[in-house]
Amino acid sequence: MSRYFLTTAIDYANGEPHIGHAYEKIGADVIARYRRMLGDDVHFLIGMDEHGQKVEQTAAQQGIEPQALVDTLAETFSAMWRRLDISYDQFIRTTDAMHRAGVQALIERIIERNPDDFYEKAYEGWYCVGCEAFKQDAEIIDGKCVLHPTRMLEWVEERNWFFRLSKYTPFLRTLLTERAEFLQPESRRNEMLALIDRGLEDISASRSRLAWGIPFPKPLSSGERQTTYVWFDALPNYLTATGFPGQSGHAHWPAQLHVVGKDITRFHTIIWPAMLQAAELPLPERVWGHGFVFFGGERFSKSAGVRLDVDEAISRHGADAFRYFLLREVPFDGDGSFTWERFDDRYNADLANSWGNLVSRVIAMVEKYRERIVPAGERDKSDVSDARDIEAYHSVMNGSRGFLLHEALQYAMSCVGRGNEFVQASKPWTLAKGTDDDSRRALDNVLSSLVRQLARQAVLLAPFMPTKAQTVWTQIGGRGAVSEQRFAQLASLDAAGWKVTKGAALFPKEAPQTPTM
Ligand code: MSP
C-alpha cells in the first residue's frame, strides 16, 4: 500500500471560515478520498495558523486574550469541516506544545547544519499584516498591499534574525525547472521562476515586537530574545505533524502533496523548500497552487469585507451539492465565481434533473418489472463508453497535469448524461409490455446495464459527494460502503442479484429561500 500524506494550508485564526477556505478543504478532501479509493494509506492533515500579528491584533480589537480567540476559532473551523464532510485525519494547531517544540528543533537543526544561514541584520520596510510579510515596492499600489487594499501597511524598523534565502537561488531554480511535478499548475511554476529571476532577498525569520508566537531559539548578540516570524512558525506544521524531531507513527515526512492557494504558493515553493534544504531534510513531493473563488468580483477575505455565509450556502441545497457546485464551477487550476443563480441552476440541472432523476427512474423500474432484484445481463456499449470516461477521469485526478477536479466531474457527469439517454433510447417501459423471451431478455439487459451504470457513477462521484453517493449505493443494494470500493474493481463490477430499495428523492426540489446577500 502506498502512503499518501496530503495537507492543506492552515487557516489564520482571525475570522470565521469563508468560502475560499472551504473550497480548498473540499478540493483536498476529494483528493484524499480518491486516494483512499485507489487503495492508498492516506493521511490528511489540516489545521489552524494561530500565531502572528494578525491574530494578536484581532484578539486585542475584541478585548480578549489571543489564546481565547484561537480556541474559539479552532472549534468553529473544525465544526465547519465536519459539516462539509472533510475527512481529515489530523487537525494541527500551531499553539500545540508539540508544534512549538518541533519549530524550535527545526531552527536549531538549520543553525547546526548551516550555521551561516541565519544572521543578524537591521531592517526597515513596509509590513502587511494581512499577508504577514514585508512588501517590496512592486507589491504596493497607492501605499497599500495589492492583496489587502483595505489594510494600512506598517513601517517596521527592527534588528532581526535573517534567513539567507538568496543562497538557495540556484537550488530553487533547479528544483522548479527539473521537477515538473513539484509545482503545478504550470502557470504557477512560471510565476515562481519569474520571481526567482527577479532576485530573491533574504527574509526576516524573527520579530522583536511580536509577543504572540514561538520564542526564536537563539537570542540576538545583544541578548534580546525574539519571536519566530509567523511563516517560519506556520510552514513547519506539515513536518511537526509527523512528530518531528521524532516520529508520531501516523504521518510520515515527506508529504506527497501540499494543496495551497495561489497567494501563498511562493511561501511553499520558495521559502519552505529552502528551509528544508537548509535543515537537510527531504522536500515535499508536490505542491498544488489552486486559484481563488470570487463573489461579486471580489475575493473572500476578512479584510476585504466580502461576506457570504458558508452555513447559509450549505443549508441551501446540502453539503454535497455545495461541494459539487464549487468544484464543478471553479476550475481547480484557475479562478471562478460563486453566484446564487449558478448554484441553483447547477443544482436543478445536474443534480436534481439529471443524476437524481436517473437514480429514481432506474430504481422504480427494477422494483416494478423485476420485484426489486437486479437481473443478470450482458455487457453493452454503455460499459465501453463508461470505461472511456473512467480512464479520462483518472487521467485528470491523478495524471501528469495534476489535479483537475472540475474535469473529473465532467467525465463522471457525462456517464450520468449517457445513462439518461440510454433510458430514453432503450424504452424499458415498452420492452416490459412484451411477454416473449426476447423481450424479457432485452429488458434484463437494459436494467442490469442501468444499475451497473449507477453503481459506477456512485463510485466515481463518491470523493465529491460522499453522502449522496452512499445513498445511491445503498438504494441499489451495493454491498459494503461505497467509500470502501476500489477503482481497480470497477471494470468488472456486476450488480446482478442486488436488491434495490426506493428512497426519498436524492436531490429534492423545494423552492430555495432568497439569500440574504
Ligand atoms: N495561514 C496562512 C497559510 C499558512 S500555510 C503554512 C494563510 N491562511 S488564510 O486563512 O489566509 O488562507 C488559507 C487558505 O485559504 C490559503 O491557501 C488561501 O489561498 C486560501 N484562500 C483564501 N481565500 C481564498 C479564496 N477566495 N479562494 C480560494 N482560496 C483562498 O494564508
Coordinates of C-alpha atoms in Angstrom, one line a residue, residues 140-475:
I140 CA 2.5 48.2 -3.2
I141 CA -0.1 50.4 -5.1
D142 CA -1.2 53.7 -3.6
G143 CA 0.6 52.9 -0.4
K144 CA -1.4 49.7 0.1
C145 CA -0.6 46.0 -0.4
V146 CA -2.2 44.8 -3.7
L147 CA -3.6 41.8 -1.9
H148 CA -5.0 43.7 1.1
P149 CA -6.1 47.1 -0.1
T150 CA -8.2 47.8 2.9
R151 CA -5.4 47.4 5.4
M152 CA -2.7 50.0 6.3
L153 CA 0.9 49.0 5.8
E154 CA 3.1 49.3 8.8
W155 CA 6.6 50.8 8.7
V156 CA 8.8 48.5 10.6
E157 CA 12.4 49.1 11.8
E158 CA 13.9 46.2 13.6
R159 CA 17.1 44.2 14.2
N160 CA 16.1 40.6 13.4
W161 CA 17.4 37.2 12.6
F162 CA 17.6 36.8 8.8
F163 CA 17.4 33.7 6.8
R164 CA 19.8 33.5 3.9
L165 CA 17.2 32.7 1.3
S166 CA 19.3 34.2 -1.6
K167 CA 21.9 31.4 -1.1
Y168 CA 19.2 28.9 -2.2
T169 CA 18.5 30.6 -5.6
P170 CA 20.3 28.0 -7.8
F171 CA 18.9 25.2 -5.8
L172 CA 15.3 26.5 -6.2
R173 CA 15.8 27.3 -9.9
T174 CA 16.9 23.7 -10.5
L175 CA 14.1 22.3 -8.4
L176 CA 11.4 24.2 -10.2
T177 CA 12.9 23.6 -13.6
E178 CA 13.8 20.0 -13.4
R179 CA 11.0 18.6 -11.3
A180 CA 8.0 19.5 -13.4
E181 CA 5.5 18.0 -10.9
F182 CA 7.0 19.7 -7.9
L183 CA 4.8 22.7 -8.5
Q184 CA 1.6 22.7 -10.6
P185 CA -0.3 24.0 -12.4
E186 CA 2.3 25.1 -14.9
S187 CA 1.2 28.7 -14.7
R188 CA 2.3 28.9 -11.1
R189 CA 5.6 27.4 -11.9
N190 CA 6.2 30.1 -14.4
E191 CA 5.3 32.7 -11.9
M192 CA 7.8 31.3 -9.4
L193 CA 10.6 31.1 -11.9
A194 CA 10.0 34.7 -12.8
L195 CA 10.2 35.7 -9.1
I196 CA 13.5 33.9 -8.8
D197 CA 14.8 35.6 -11.9
R198 CA 13.9 39.0 -10.3
G199 CA 16.2 38.0 -7.4
L200 CA 15.4 36.5 -4.0
E201 CA 16.1 38.6 -1.0
D202 CA 16.9 37.2 2.4
I203 CA 14.0 37.2 4.8
S204 CA 13.4 38.1 8.4
A205 CA 13.0 35.0 10.5
S206 CA 12.3 36.6 13.8
R207 CA 10.3 39.6 15.0
S208 CA 11.0 41.8 18.0
R209 CA 7.7 43.5 18.8
L210 CA 5.6 40.4 18.5
A211 CA 4.7 38.7 21.7
W212 CA 2.2 36.1 20.4
G213 CA 4.4 33.4 18.9
I214 CA 7.1 30.8 19.4
P215 CA 10.3 32.1 21.0
F216 CA 13.1 32.1 18.5
P217 CA 15.6 29.6 19.9
K218 CA 18.7 31.8 19.7
P219 CA 19.0 35.3 21.3
L220 CA 20.4 38.2 19.3
S221 CA 24.0 39.2 20.1
S222 CA 22.5 42.0 22.3
G223 CA 20.9 39.2 24.4
E224 CA 17.4 40.2 23.2
R225 CA 15.0 37.3 22.8
Q226 CA 12.7 37.4 19.8
T227 CA 9.7 35.7 18.5
T228 CA 9.7 33.4 15.4
Y229 CA 8.4 35.1 12.3
V230 CA 4.9 33.6 11.7
W231 CA 5.7 32.0 8.4
F232 CA 8.7 30.3 9.9
D233 CA 6.3 29.0 12.6
A234 CA 3.5 28.1 10.2
L235 CA 5.2 26.3 7.3
P236 CA 6.8 23.6 9.6
N237 CA 3.4 22.5 10.7
Y238 CA 3.5 19.9 7.9
L239 CA 6.6 18.5 9.5
T240 CA 5.8 18.8 13.2
A241 CA 2.5 17.0 12.5
T242 CA 4.6 13.9 11.8
G243 CA 6.2 14.2 15.3
F244 CA 9.4 15.9 14.2
P245 CA 12.1 15.7 15.5
G246 CA 10.8 12.2 16.4
Q247 CA 8.1 10.1 14.6
S248 CA 4.5 10.2 15.7
G249 CA 3.6 6.9 14.0
H250 CA 0.8 8.1 11.7
A251 CA 2.0 10.7 9.3
H252 CA 5.4 10.3 7.7
W253 CA 7.6 13.1 6.3
P254 CA 7.9 14.0 3.4
A255 CA 4.4 14.9 2.4
Q256 CA 3.2 13.7 -1.0
L257 CA 1.2 16.8 -1.6
H258 CA 0.6 20.3 -0.3
V259 CA -2.6 22.0 -1.5
V260 CA -2.5 25.7 -1.1
G261 CA -3.9 28.9 -2.7
K262 CA -2.0 30.9 -5.3
D263 CA -1.4 33.8 -2.9
I264 CA 0.8 31.6 -0.7
T265 CA 2.4 29.4 -3.4
R266 CA 5.7 31.3 -3.1
F267 CA 5.9 30.5 0.6
H268 CA 5.5 26.8 -0.2
T269 CA 7.7 26.6 -3.2
I270 CA 10.5 29.0 -2.3
I271 CA 10.8 29.6 1.4
W272 CA 9.7 26.1 2.6
P273 CA 12.0 24.1 0.3
A274 CA 14.9 26.4 1.2
M275 CA 14.2 25.9 4.9
L276 CA 14.1 22.1 4.4
Q277 CA 17.2 22.1 2.3
A278 CA 19.0 24.2 5.0
A279 CA 17.9 21.6 7.6
E280 CA 19.0 18.8 5.3
L281 CA 15.5 17.3 5.2
P282 CA 13.6 15.8 2.3
L283 CA 11.3 18.1 0.3
P284 CA 7.5 17.6 -0.2
E285 CA 6.9 15.7 -3.5
R286 CA 4.3 18.1 -4.9
V287 CA 2.6 21.4 -4.3
W288 CA -0.7 22.4 -6.0
G289 CA -1.4 26.1 -6.2
H290 CA -5.2 26.4 -6.7
G291 CA -6.9 29.7 -7.7
F292 CA -9.5 31.9 -6.0
V293 CA -13.2 31.8 -5.6
F294 CA -14.7 35.3 -6.1
F295 CA -18.0 36.7 -5.1
G296 CA -19.3 39.8 -6.7
G297 CA -15.9 40.3 -8.3
E298 CA -14.0 40.3 -5.0
R299 CA -12.1 37.5 -3.3
F300 CA -13.2 36.4 0.1
S301 CA -11.1 37.7 3.0
K302 CA -11.8 39.2 6.3
S303 CA -10.1 42.5 5.5
A304 CA -11.7 42.8 2.0
G305 CA -15.1 42.5 3.8
V306 CA -16.6 40.2 1.2
R307 CA -19.3 38.3 3.2
L308 CA -21.2 35.3 2.2
D309 CA -22.2 33.0 4.9
V310 CA -20.9 29.4 4.3
D311 CA -23.5 28.0 6.6
E312 CA -26.2 29.6 4.6
A313 CA -24.7 28.3 1.3
I314 CA -24.6 24.8 2.8
S315 CA -28.1 25.0 4.1
R316 CA -29.4 25.9 0.6
H317 CA -29.1 22.5 -1.0
G318 CA -27.0 20.5 1.5
A319 CA -23.2 19.9 1.9
D320 CA -22.8 17.5 -1.1
A321 CA -24.5 19.9 -3.5
F322 CA -22.3 22.7 -2.2
R323 CA -19.2 20.6 -2.7
Y324 CA -20.3 19.6 -6.2
F325 CA -21.1 23.1 -7.2
L326 CA -17.8 24.7 -6.0
L327 CA -15.6 22.1 -7.7
R328 CA -17.7 21.9 -10.9
E329 CA -17.9 25.7 -11.3
V330 CA -14.4 26.9 -10.1
P331 CA -11.7 25.1 -12.1
F332 CA -9.1 23.7 -9.6
D333 CA -6.3 25.2 -11.7
G334 CA -7.8 28.6 -12.0
D335 CA -10.3 31.1 -10.6
G336 CA -14.1 31.2 -10.7
S337 CA -17.1 32.9 -9.1
F338 CA -19.8 31.9 -6.7
T339 CA -23.2 33.1 -7.6
W340 CA -26.5 32.0 -6.2
E341 CA -28.1 31.8 -9.6
R342 CA -25.5 29.4 -11.0
F343 CA -25.7 27.4 -7.8
D344 CA -29.5 26.9 -8.2
D345 CA -29.1 26.2 -11.9
R346 CA -26.5 23.5 -11.4
Y347 CA -28.4 22.0 -8.5
N348 CA -31.5 21.7 -10.7
A349 CA -29.9 20.7 -14.0
D350 CA -27.0 18.5 -13.0
L351 CA -28.2 17.1 -9.6
A352 CA -32.0 17.0 -9.3
N353 CA -32.9 16.6 -13.0
S354 CA -30.0 14.6 -14.2
W355 CA -28.5 12.3 -11.5
G356 CA -31.4 12.3 -9.1
N357 CA -33.9 11.6 -11.8
L358 CA -31.9 8.8 -13.3
V359 CA -31.5 7.1 -9.9
S360 CA -35.2 7.3 -9.1
R361 CA -36.3 6.1 -12.5
V362 CA -33.9 3.1 -12.6
I363 CA -34.9 2.0 -9.1
A364 CA -38.6 2.4 -9.8
M365 CA -38.2 0.2 -12.9
V366 CA -36.3 -2.6 -11.2
E367 CA -38.9 -2.5 -8.5
K368 CA -41.8 -2.6 -10.9
Y369 CA -40.5 -5.0 -13.5
R370 CA -38.2 -7.4 -11.5
E371 CA -39.5 -7.3 -8.0
R372 CA -36.6 -5.3 -6.8
I373 CA -33.9 -7.8 -7.8
V374 CA -31.4 -6.7 -10.4
P375 CA -31.4 -9.2 -13.2
A376 CA -28.2 -10.7 -14.8
G377 CA -27.5 -9.2 -18.2
E378 CA -24.9 -8.8 -21.0
R379 CA -22.4 -6.1 -21.0
D380 CA -23.1 -3.5 -23.7
K381 CA -22.0 -0.2 -25.3
S382 CA -22.6 1.8 -22.1
D383 CA -19.9 -0.3 -20.3
V384 CA -17.5 0.6 -23.1
S385 CA -18.3 4.3 -23.1
D386 CA -18.2 4.5 -19.3
A387 CA -14.8 2.8 -19.4
R388 CA -13.5 5.5 -21.6
D389 CA -14.8 8.2 -19.3
I390 CA -13.4 6.4 -16.3
E391 CA -10.0 6.3 -17.9
A392 CA -10.2 10.1 -18.6
Y393 CA -11.4 10.7 -15.1
H394 CA -8.3 9.0 -13.6
S395 CA -6.1 10.9 -16.0
V396 CA -7.2 14.2 -14.7
M397 CA -7.5 13.2 -11.0
N398 CA -4.1 11.7 -10.9
G399 CA -2.2 12.5 -14.1
S400 CA 0.8 14.4 -15.2
R401 CA -1.3 17.7 -15.3
G402 CA -2.1 17.4 -11.7
F403 CA -5.5 17.7 -10.0
L404 CA -8.1 18.9 -12.5
L405 CA -11.1 18.1 -10.3
H406 CA -13.5 20.1 -12.4
E407 CA -12.7 18.0 -15.4
A408 CA -13.0 14.8 -13.5
L409 CA -16.5 15.8 -12.5
Q410 CA -17.4 16.5 -16.1
Y411 CA -16.4 12.9 -17.0
A412 CA -18.4 11.5 -14.2
M413 CA -21.4 13.6 -15.2
S414 CA -21.0 12.5 -18.8
C415 CA -21.7 9.0 -17.6
V416 CA -24.9 10.3 -15.9
G417 CA -26.0 12.1 -19.1
R418 CA -25.4 8.9 -21.1
G419 CA -27.5 6.9 -18.6
N420 CA -30.4 9.2 -19.1
E421 CA -30.1 9.0 -22.9
F422 CA -29.9 5.2 -22.6
V423 CA -33.2 5.1 -20.7
Q424 CA -34.9 7.2 -23.4
A425 CA -33.4 5.2 -26.2
S426 CA -34.0 1.7 -24.8
K427 CA -37.6 2.4 -23.6
P428 CA -37.8 -0.2 -20.9
W429 CA -41.5 0.5 -20.4
T430 CA -42.1 -0.7 -24.0
L431 CA -39.9 -3.8 -23.5
A432 CA -41.9 -4.6 -20.4
K433 CA -45.0 -5.0 -22.4
G434 CA -43.6 -7.9 -24.4
T435 CA -44.2 -11.3 -22.9
D436 CA -41.8 -13.4 -25.1
D437 CA -38.3 -14.5 -24.1
D438 CA -36.6 -12.0 -26.3
S439 CA -38.4 -9.0 -24.7
R440 CA -37.7 -10.4 -21.3
R441 CA -34.0 -10.9 -22.0
A442 CA -33.8 -7.4 -23.6
L443 CA -35.3 -5.8 -20.5
D444 CA -33.0 -7.8 -18.3
N445 CA -30.0 -6.5 -20.3
V446 CA -31.3 -2.9 -20.1
L447 CA -32.0 -3.0 -16.3
S448 CA -28.8 -4.7 -15.5
S449 CA -26.8 -2.2 -17.5
L450 CA -28.5 0.7 -15.9
V451 CA -27.8 -0.5 -12.4
R452 CA -24.2 -1.1 -13.3
Q453 CA -24.1 2.4 -14.6
L454 CA -25.5 3.8 -11.4
A455 CA -23.0 1.8 -9.4
R456 CA -20.1 3.2 -11.4
Q457 CA -21.5 6.7 -11.1
A458 CA -21.7 6.3 -7.3
V459 CA -18.1 5.2 -7.1
L460 CA -16.8 8.0 -9.4
L461 CA -18.8 10.6 -7.5
A462 CA -18.1 9.3 -4.0
P463 CA -15.0 11.5 -3.5
F464 CA -17.0 14.6 -4.5
M465 CA -20.4 13.8 -2.9
P466 CA -19.7 11.2 -0.2
T467 CA -23.2 11.2 1.4
K468 CA -25.3 11.1 -1.8
A469 CA -23.0 8.5 -3.4
Q470 CA -23.6 6.3 -0.3
T471 CA -27.3 6.9 -0.6
V472 CA -27.3 5.7 -4.2
W473 CA -25.1 2.8 -3.4
T474 CA -27.5 1.7 -0.6
Q475 CA -30.6 2.2 -2.7

